[in-house]
Amino acid sequence: MELKDIKSVYFVGAGGIGMSAIARYFLHKGVTVAGYDRTPSELTRQLEREGMDIHYEENVDLIPQPCRDKATCLVIYTPAIPAEHKEMVFFREGGFTIEKRAQVLGTLTRTHKGLCFAGTHGKTTTSTMCAHIMHESHVDCNAFLGGISKNYGTNYILSESDYIVIEADEFDRSFHWLRPWMSVITATDPDHLDIYGTKEAYLESFRHYTTLIQPGGALVIHTGLEMKADVQEGVKVYTYSLNEGDFHAENIKIDNGEISFDFVSPIERVDGIVLGQPIPINIENGVAAMAMAQLNGCTPDELRHGMATYGGVDRRFDFRLKNSRHVVLSDYAHHPKEIFQSAKSMRELYKDRKITAIFQPHLYTRTRDFYRDFADALSQLDEVILTEIYPAREQPIPGVTSQLIYDNLKPGVEKAIIRKDDVIDYVKSRDFDVLIILGAGDLDNYTDEIAHIIDNK
């Protein structure tokens, strides 16, 4: 189905962060937008306020009339929806055009210059940084982001620009639908082994992704990755990292809560970059974001302005309380390497303070595959509180519980396992100095209440 033929769009799994960005795109285009999601959330409520018709019961009768014409309705679904879902069965048997979110994004990369950010971790922050830099510059951009930008209060940016910034998701090989003009690859630490099976298959998926970059474009890839890029002729390849590669940082200064550095680039060096969200890991994220923005025409002053005014992403090193007595923040980190970087940044920022994490592991398979790595990463902190595993799309696996992580935490780390439902009472009964809420599940729903309790102690 061509974009011009679409008069209504129906989302099966409307409340996901990535799905909602596409919903907003079609709302802006003025077509009927409706959908199903299992549970209401702040995001779905906001979409309803913006004009989307959403229901929360798996019921074909609730599909609105404009979404019942297969000739003009595009159905978009998330891979987390089971094949036997009643509404999916209705659309499938009715001969509707049914596409994954990634297929729709792929269509957009054929009509715009797609600037795509892929990688096991870091892609949400890096793509949001780049989108902010470019949107604030003379170049401008559209953007479909994997998190809520604090600068814009949304995960979607619309403009008349030819550029479109996209977070390229490797789950279910979704990023293979894209045809990037340029791409950043941040990391390829194996993940989603329930989908890929082996590390080799995971790395092969990234290799194939690099073949999709359009001739004349570019790949900006983190140094030292295990994968091997395989770009078409006419695609330039650049490397980046914190302190080496074609793009990197020099003269890094971390002082009194502020971070500045110089941006080294084969195009033009830019001195005096100041981070608007001063977190050590954002130096490297910023290098990748600025590399992409600079390759597409942003000036030195625009890079400085974009980085200085970048406000961060919800649940990505997201401070909810910060004063001289207490710090509470939320971080979406749910892979061992992400947690390692998060814990490392915390240690650099709060060298002499007691740091506690409450961690909700995400997925049984991920816990089974990486429980030792989770324990090693968390062992950088002083105290670790574990809740039960957030299952998301999975059924329990016998013997796979948070106890696996607990048993492998290093000696000297204070530790406990509690039920998620008991977290609020646990926080009320304890004192905390620096507290970080970790994970990609629903524990973050408690973070504002936790911050309020701690602030009033």
Coordinates of C-alpha atoms in Angstrom, one line a residue:
M1 CA 0.0 0.0 0.0
E2 CA 1.3 3.4 -1.0
L3 CA 1.4 6.1 1.7
K4 CA -0.9 8.3 -0.4
D5 CA -3.6 5.5 -0.4
I6 CA -3.9 5.3 3.4
K7 CA -7.1 6.8 4.9
S8 CA -7.0 5.0 8.3
V9 CA -4.3 3.2 10.4
Y10 CA -5.0 0.6 13.1
F11 CA -2.3 -0.3 15.6
V12 CA -2.3 -3.7 17.3
G13 CA -0.2 -2.9 20.4
A14 CA -0.6 0.9 20.3
G15 CA 1.1 1.8 23.6
G16 CA 4.7 0.9 22.8
I17 CA 7.1 3.8 22.6
G18 CA 8.1 3.2 19.0
M19 CA 4.5 2.5 17.9
S20 CA 3.3 5.7 19.4
A21 CA 5.7 7.8 17.3
I22 CA 4.3 6.3 14.1
A23 CA 0.8 6.9 15.4
R24 CA 1.7 10.5 15.8
Y25 CA 3.0 10.7 12.3
F26 CA -0.3 9.5 10.9
L27 CA -2.3 11.7 13.3
H28 CA -0.4 14.7 11.9
K29 CA -1.2 13.5 8.3
G30 CA -4.9 13.8 9.2
V31 CA -6.0 10.2 8.7
T32 CA -8.1 8.1 11.2
V33 CA -5.8 6.5 13.8
A34 CA -7.1 3.8 16.2
G35 CA -5.8 0.7 17.9
Y36 CA -5.7 -1.8 20.7
D37 CA -3.4 -2.1 23.7
R38 CA -3.5 -4.5 26.7
T39 CA -3.2 -1.8 29.4
P40 CA -3.7 1.9 29.6
S41 CA -0.7 4.0 30.3
E42 CA 0.2 7.7 30.4
L43 CA 1.4 7.3 26.8
T44 CA -1.9 5.8 25.6
R45 CA -3.9 8.5 27.5
Q46 CA -1.8 11.2 25.8
L47 CA -2.4 9.5 22.4
E48 CA -6.1 9.6 23.1
R49 CA -5.9 13.3 23.9
E50 CA -4.2 13.8 20.6
G51 CA -7.0 12.1 18.7
M52 CA -6.3 8.4 18.6
D53 CA -9.2 5.9 19.4
I54 CA -7.7 3.2 21.7
H55 CA -9.4 0.4 23.5
Y56 CA -8.0 -2.1 26.0
E57 CA -10.0 -5.2 25.4
E58 CA -9.2 -7.9 22.7
N59 CA -12.4 -7.5 20.9
V60 CA -13.0 -7.3 17.1
D61 CA -16.3 -5.5 17.6
L62 CA -14.4 -2.5 19.0
I63 CA -12.5 -1.9 15.8
P64 CA -13.9 1.4 14.5
Q65 CA -15.7 1.5 11.1
P66 CA -13.1 3.5 9.2
C67 CA -10.5 0.7 10.0
R68 CA -12.7 -2.0 8.5
D69 CA -11.9 -1.2 4.8
K70 CA -9.0 -3.3 3.6
A71 CA -8.4 -1.1 0.6
T72 CA -7.7 2.0 2.7
C73 CA -6.7 0.8 6.2
L74 CA -3.1 0.0 7.0
V75 CA -2.7 -2.3 10.0
I76 CA 0.6 -1.9 12.0
Y77 CA 1.5 -4.5 14.7
T78 CA 4.2 -5.0 17.2
P79 CA 6.1 -8.4 17.2
A80 CA 5.2 -8.9 20.9
I81 CA 1.5 -9.5 19.8
P82 CA 0.8 -13.3 19.6
A83 CA -0.3 -14.6 16.2
E84 CA -3.6 -15.9 17.7
H85 CA -4.7 -12.4 18.9
K86 CA -8.3 -12.1 17.8
E87 CA -7.9 -8.7 16.1
M88 CA -4.8 -9.9 14.3
V89 CA -6.7 -12.9 13.1
F90 CA -9.6 -10.7 11.9
F91 CA -7.2 -8.5 9.8
R92 CA -5.2 -11.4 8.5
E93 CA -8.2 -13.4 7.4
G94 CA -9.7 -10.2 5.9
G95 CA -6.8 -9.6 3.6
F96 CA -5.7 -6.3 5.1
T97 CA -2.2 -4.8 4.5
I98 CA -0.4 -5.7 7.8
E99 CA 3.0 -4.4 8.5
K100 CA 5.4 -4.3 11.4
R101 CA 6.4 -0.9 12.7
A102 CA 9.9 -1.4 11.2
Q103 CA 8.3 -2.0 7.7
V104 CA 6.6 1.4 7.9
L105 CA 9.9 3.1 9.0
G106 CA 11.5 1.3 6.0
T107 CA 9.1 2.9 3.7
L108 CA 9.9 6.3 5.2
T109 CA 13.6 5.8 4.6
R110 CA 12.9 5.4 0.9
T111 CA 11.1 8.8 0.8
H112 CA 13.5 10.6 3.2
K113 CA 17.2 10.6 4.0
G114 CA 17.2 8.1 6.9
L115 CA 19.8 8.7 9.6
C116 CA 19.6 5.5 11.6
F117 CA 21.0 4.6 15.0
A118 CA 21.6 0.9 15.7
G119 CA 23.2 -1.0 18.5
T120 CA 22.6 -3.1 21.6
H121 CA 22.6 0.0 23.8
G122 CA 23.1 3.7 23.5
K123 CA 20.9 4.1 20.4
T124 CA 18.0 5.9 22.1
T125 CA 20.1 8.6 23.8
T126 CA 22.4 9.0 20.7
S127 CA 19.6 9.3 18.2
T128 CA 17.7 11.7 20.5
M129 CA 20.8 13.9 20.8
C130 CA 21.3 13.9 17.1
A131 CA 17.7 14.8 16.4
H132 CA 17.9 17.7 18.9
I133 CA 21.1 19.0 17.4
M134 CA 19.7 18.8 13.9
H135 CA 16.2 20.1 14.7
E136 CA 17.8 23.2 16.4
S137 CA 20.1 23.7 13.4
H138 CA 19.5 25.2 9.9
V139 CA 19.3 21.6 8.6
D140 CA 16.3 20.4 10.7
C141 CA 14.9 16.8 10.7
N142 CA 12.0 14.6 11.4
A143 CA 12.6 11.9 14.1
F144 CA 11.1 8.6 15.3
L145 CA 12.7 8.0 18.7
G146 CA 12.7 5.1 21.2
G147 CA 12.2 7.3 24.2
I148 CA 10.5 10.5 25.3
S149 CA 12.8 13.5 24.6
K150 CA 12.8 15.9 27.6
N151 CA 13.3 18.8 25.2
Y152 CA 10.1 18.1 23.3
G153 CA 8.0 16.0 25.7
T154 CA 7.5 13.5 22.9
N155 CA 9.2 10.7 20.9
Y156 CA 8.4 12.3 17.6
I157 CA 9.6 15.4 15.7
L158 CA 7.9 16.6 12.6
S159 CA 9.3 19.1 10.1
E160 CA 9.5 19.7 6.3
S161 CA 13.2 18.5 6.3
D162 CA 14.3 15.8 4.0
Y163 CA 16.1 14.1 6.9
I164 CA 14.5 11.6 9.2
V165 CA 16.3 10.3 12.4
I166 CA 15.3 6.7 13.3
E167 CA 16.2 4.4 16.1
A168 CA 17.0 1.1 14.3
D169 CA 15.9 -1.8 16.5
E170 CA 17.6 -5.2 16.1
F171 CA 14.9 -7.1 17.9
D172 CA 13.3 -9.6 15.5
R173 CA 15.7 -8.3 12.9
S174 CA 13.4 -5.3 12.5
F175 CA 16.2 -3.0 11.3
H176 CA 16.6 -5.1 8.1
W177 CA 13.5 -3.3 6.7
L178 CA 15.4 0.1 6.7
R179 CA 17.4 1.6 3.9
P180 CA 19.6 4.1 5.8
W181 CA 21.3 7.1 4.1
M182 CA 23.7 7.0 7.0
S183 CA 23.9 4.9 10.2
V184 CA 25.6 4.9 13.6
I185 CA 26.3 1.5 15.2
T186 CA 27.0 2.0 18.9
A187 CA 27.5 -1.6 20.2
T188 CA 27.0 -5.2 19.3
D189 CA 27.1 -7.0 22.6
P190 CA 24.8 -10.1 22.1
D191 CA 21.2 -9.7 23.2
H192 CA 17.8 -11.1 22.2
L193 CA 19.3 -14.6 22.1
D194 CA 15.7 -15.9 22.4
I195 CA 15.3 -14.6 18.8
Y196 CA 18.9 -15.1 17.4
G197 CA 20.0 -18.2 19.2
T198 CA 23.7 -17.6 19.0
K199 CA 26.1 -14.7 19.2
E200 CA 27.2 -15.4 15.7
A201 CA 23.7 -15.0 14.3
Y202 CA 23.3 -11.7 16.2
L203 CA 26.6 -10.3 14.7
E204 CA 25.6 -11.6 11.3
S205 CA 22.3 -9.6 11.6
F206 CA 24.3 -6.4 12.1
R207 CA 26.6 -7.3 9.2
H208 CA 23.6 -7.6 6.9
Y209 CA 22.2 -4.3 8.2
T210 CA 25.4 -2.5 7.1
T211 CA 24.8 -3.8 3.5
L212 CA 21.5 -1.8 3.4
I213 CA 23.2 1.7 3.7
Q214 CA 22.7 3.5 0.5
P215 CA 25.6 4.4 -1.8
G216 CA 26.8 7.9 -1.2
G217 CA 26.0 7.6 2.5
A218 CA 28.1 6.7 5.5
L219 CA 28.5 4.3 8.4
V220 CA 29.8 5.6 11.8
I221 CA 30.8 2.6 13.8
H222 CA 32.2 2.3 17.3
T223 CA 35.8 1.1 17.5
G224 CA 36.6 -2.4 18.6
L225 CA 33.2 -4.1 17.7
E226 CA 33.3 -7.8 17.1
M227 CA 31.1 -7.5 14.0
K228 CA 32.5 -6.8 10.6
A229 CA 30.8 -4.2 8.4
D230 CA 30.0 -5.0 4.8
V231 CA 29.0 -1.8 3.1
Q232 CA 28.2 -1.3 -0.5
E233 CA 30.7 0.5 -2.8
G234 CA 30.3 4.3 -2.3
V235 CA 29.5 4.1 1.4
K236 CA 32.2 5.8 3.6
V237 CA 33.1 4.1 6.9
Y238 CA 34.2 6.2 9.9
T239 CA 35.0 5.0 13.4
Y240 CA 34.3 6.7 16.8
S241 CA 34.7 6.2 20.5
L242 CA 35.4 8.1 23.7
N243 CA 39.1 8.7 23.0
E244 CA 40.1 7.1 19.6
G245 CA 38.8 6.7 16.1
D246 CA 38.0 9.2 13.3
F247 CA 35.6 11.0 15.7
H248 CA 36.5 11.2 19.5
A249 CA 36.8 13.5 22.5
E250 CA 39.9 15.3 23.9
N251 CA 40.5 17.5 26.9
I252 CA 37.7 16.0 28.9
K253 CA 36.9 18.0 32.0
I254 CA 34.5 16.6 34.7
D255 CA 34.2 19.2 37.5
N256 CA 31.5 20.2 40.0
G257 CA 28.7 18.5 38.1
E258 CA 29.8 19.9 34.7
I259 CA 31.4 18.1 31.7
S260 CA 33.2 19.7 28.8
F261 CA 35.4 18.4 26.0
D262 CA 36.7 19.1 22.5
F263 CA 35.2 17.2 19.5
V264 CA 37.9 15.7 17.2
S265 CA 36.6 15.1 13.7
P266 CA 38.0 14.5 10.2
I267 CA 35.6 17.2 8.9
E268 CA 36.3 20.0 11.4
R269 CA 37.4 20.0 15.0
V270 CA 35.0 21.7 17.4
D271 CA 36.4 22.9 20.7
G272 CA 34.4 23.7 23.9
I273 CA 31.6 21.3 23.8
V274 CA 29.6 21.5 27.1
L275 CA 27.1 18.7 28.0
G276 CA 23.6 19.9 28.8
Q277 CA 23.0 16.5 30.5
P278 CA 26.4 16.1 32.3
I279 CA 26.8 12.3 32.5
P280 CA 30.1 10.7 31.6
I281 CA 28.6 8.2 29.2
N282 CA 27.1 11.1 27.3
I283 CA 30.6 12.2 26.1
E284 CA 30.8 9.1 23.9
N285 CA 27.1 9.3 22.9
G286 CA 27.6 12.9 22.0
V287 CA 30.6 12.1 19.8
A288 CA 28.4 9.8 17.7
A289 CA 25.5 12.2 17.6
M290 CA 27.7 15.1 16.5
A291 CA 29.5 13.0 13.9
M292 CA 26.1 12.2 12.3
A293 CA 24.9 15.8 12.5
Q294 CA 28.2 17.2 11.2
L295 CA 28.2 14.7 8.3
N296 CA 24.9 16.2 7.3
G297 CA 25.8 19.8 7.4
C298 CA 25.5 21.1 11.0
T299 CA 28.0 23.9 11.8
P300 CA 30.4 24.0 14.8
D301 CA 28.1 26.6 16.6
E302 CA 25.1 24.4 15.9
L303 CA 26.9 21.4 17.4
R304 CA 27.8 23.4 20.5
H305 CA 24.3 24.8 20.9
G306 CA 22.6 21.4 20.4
M307 CA 24.8 19.6 22.9
A308 CA 24.5 22.4 25.5
T309 CA 20.7 22.5 25.3
Y310 CA 20.1 18.7 25.2
G311 CA 17.9 17.8 28.1
G312 CA 18.0 14.0 28.0
V313 CA 15.4 11.2 27.6
D314 CA 12.9 9.9 30.1
R315 CA 14.2 6.8 31.9
R316 CA 17.7 7.3 30.5
F317 CA 19.9 8.4 33.4
D318 CA 16.8 10.4 34.4
F319 CA 17.2 12.3 37.7
R320 CA 13.9 12.5 39.6
L321 CA 15.5 13.9 42.8
K322 CA 18.8 15.7 43.2
N323 CA 19.8 17.8 46.2
S324 CA 22.6 17.9 48.7
R325 CA 21.0 15.0 50.8
H326 CA 19.6 12.6 48.3
V327 CA 19.7 11.5 44.7
V328 CA 17.1 9.4 43.0
L329 CA 17.3 8.5 39.3
S330 CA 15.7 6.1 36.8
D331 CA 17.6 4.3 34.1
Y332 CA 16.1 2.0 31.5
A333 CA 19.4 -0.1 31.4
H334 CA 18.4 -3.8 31.1
H335 CA 21.5 -5.4 29.4
P336 CA 24.7 -6.1 31.5
K337 CA 26.8 -3.7 29.4
E338 CA 24.2 -1.0 29.8
I339 CA 24.1 -1.6 33.6
F340 CA 27.9 -1.6 33.7
Q341 CA 28.1 1.8 32.0
S342 CA 25.3 3.2 34.2
A343 CA 27.1 2.0 37.4
K344 CA 30.4 3.3 36.1
S345 CA 28.9 6.7 35.5
M346 CA 27.4 6.7 38.9
R347 CA 30.7 5.9 40.5
E348 CA 32.4 8.7 38.6
L349 CA 29.7 11.2 39.6
Y350 CA 29.4 10.1 43.2
K351 CA 32.8 8.8 44.2
D352 CA 32.4 9.0 48.0
R353 CA 28.7 8.2 48.5
K354 CA 26.7 5.0 49.1
I355 CA 25.0 4.0 45.9
T356 CA 22.0 1.6 46.0
A357 CA 20.3 0.0 43.0
I358 CA 16.8 -1.5 42.8
F359 CA 16.9 -3.7 39.7
Q360 CA 14.0 -5.4 38.0
P361 CA 15.5 -8.0 35.6
H362 CA 13.8 -8.0 32.2
L363 CA 13.0 -11.3 30.5
Y364 CA 13.7 -14.9 31.7
T365 CA 15.9 -15.7 28.7
R366 CA 18.1 -12.6 29.2
T367 CA 18.5 -13.4 32.9
R368 CA 19.3 -17.1 32.0
D369 CA 21.9 -16.1 29.4
F370 CA 23.6 -13.2 31.3
Y371 CA 23.0 -13.6 35.1
R372 CA 26.7 -13.7 35.9
D373 CA 27.3 -10.6 33.8
F374 CA 24.4 -8.8 35.5
A375 CA 26.0 -9.7 38.9
D376 CA 29.4 -8.4 37.8
A377 CA 28.0 -5.1 36.6
L378 CA 25.8 -4.5 39.6
S379 CA 28.7 -5.4 41.9
Q380 CA 30.3 -2.0 41.2
L381 CA 27.6 -0.6 43.5
D382 CA 27.4 -0.7 47.3
E383 CA 23.9 -2.2 47.6
V384 CA 21.7 -4.2 45.2
I385 CA 18.0 -4.8 45.8
L386 CA 16.5 -7.3 43.3
T387 CA 12.8 -7.8 42.4
E388 CA 11.2 -10.7 40.5
I389 CA 11.8 -10.9 36.8
Y390 CA 9.6 -8.8 34.5
P391 CA 8.3 -11.3 31.9
A392 CA 7.2 -9.0 29.1
R393 CA 6.4 -11.5 26.2
E394 CA 7.8 -14.6 27.9
Q395 CA 6.6 -17.5 30.0
P396 CA 8.6 -18.5 33.1
I397 CA 11.6 -20.8 32.7
P398 CA 12.1 -23.3 35.5
G399 CA 15.0 -22.4 37.7
V400 CA 15.4 -18.9 36.2
T401 CA 14.8 -16.3 38.9
S402 CA 16.5 -13.2 40.3
Q403 CA 18.2 -15.6 42.8
L404 CA 20.7 -16.4 40.0
I405 CA 21.9 -12.8 40.0
Y406 CA 21.8 -12.5 43.8
D407 CA 23.9 -15.6 44.3
N408 CA 26.6 -14.2 42.0
L409 CA 27.0 -10.7 43.4
K410 CA 30.5 -10.2 44.7
P411 CA 31.3 -10.4 48.4
G412 CA 30.9 -7.1 50.2
V413 CA 27.9 -6.0 48.2
E414 CA 24.8 -5.5 50.5
K415 CA 21.9 -7.3 48.9
A416 CA 18.3 -8.4 49.1
I417 CA 15.5 -9.8 47.1
I418 CA 12.0 -8.3 47.5
R419 CA 8.7 -8.5 45.6
K420 CA 8.0 -5.5 43.4
D421 CA 4.7 -4.9 45.2
D422 CA 6.7 -4.4 48.4
V423 CA 9.2 -1.9 47.0
I424 CA 7.3 1.2 48.4
D425 CA 7.1 -0.2 51.9
Y426 CA 10.8 -1.2 51.7
V427 CA 11.8 2.3 50.7
K428 CA 9.8 3.8 53.5
S429 CA 11.6 1.6 56.0
R430 CA 15.1 2.5 54.8
D431 CA 17.5 5.4 54.4
F432 CA 19.2 6.0 51.0
D433 CA 21.9 8.3 49.9
V434 CA 22.1 7.7 46.1
L435 CA 19.4 5.4 44.7
I436 CA 19.0 4.3 41.1
I437 CA 16.0 2.4 39.7
L438 CA 17.2 0.1 37.0
G439 CA 15.4 -2.0 34.3
A440 CA 13.1 -1.9 31.3
G441 CA 10.0 -3.2 33.0
D442 CA 7.3 -1.5 35.1
L443 CA 9.2 -0.7 38.2
D444 CA 9.7 2.8 36.9
N445 CA 6.0 3.5 37.6
Y446 CA 7.0 3.8 41.3
T447 CA 10.0 6.1 40.8
D448 CA 8.2 9.4 41.4
E449 CA 6.6 8.1 44.6
I450 CA 9.9 6.7 45.7
A451 CA 11.6 10.1 45.1
H452 CA 8.8 11.9 47.1
I453 CA 9.2 9.5 50.0
I454 CA 13.0 9.9 50.1
D455 CA 12.7 13.7 49.7
N456 CA 10.5 13.9 52.8
K457 CA 12.7 11.9 55.1

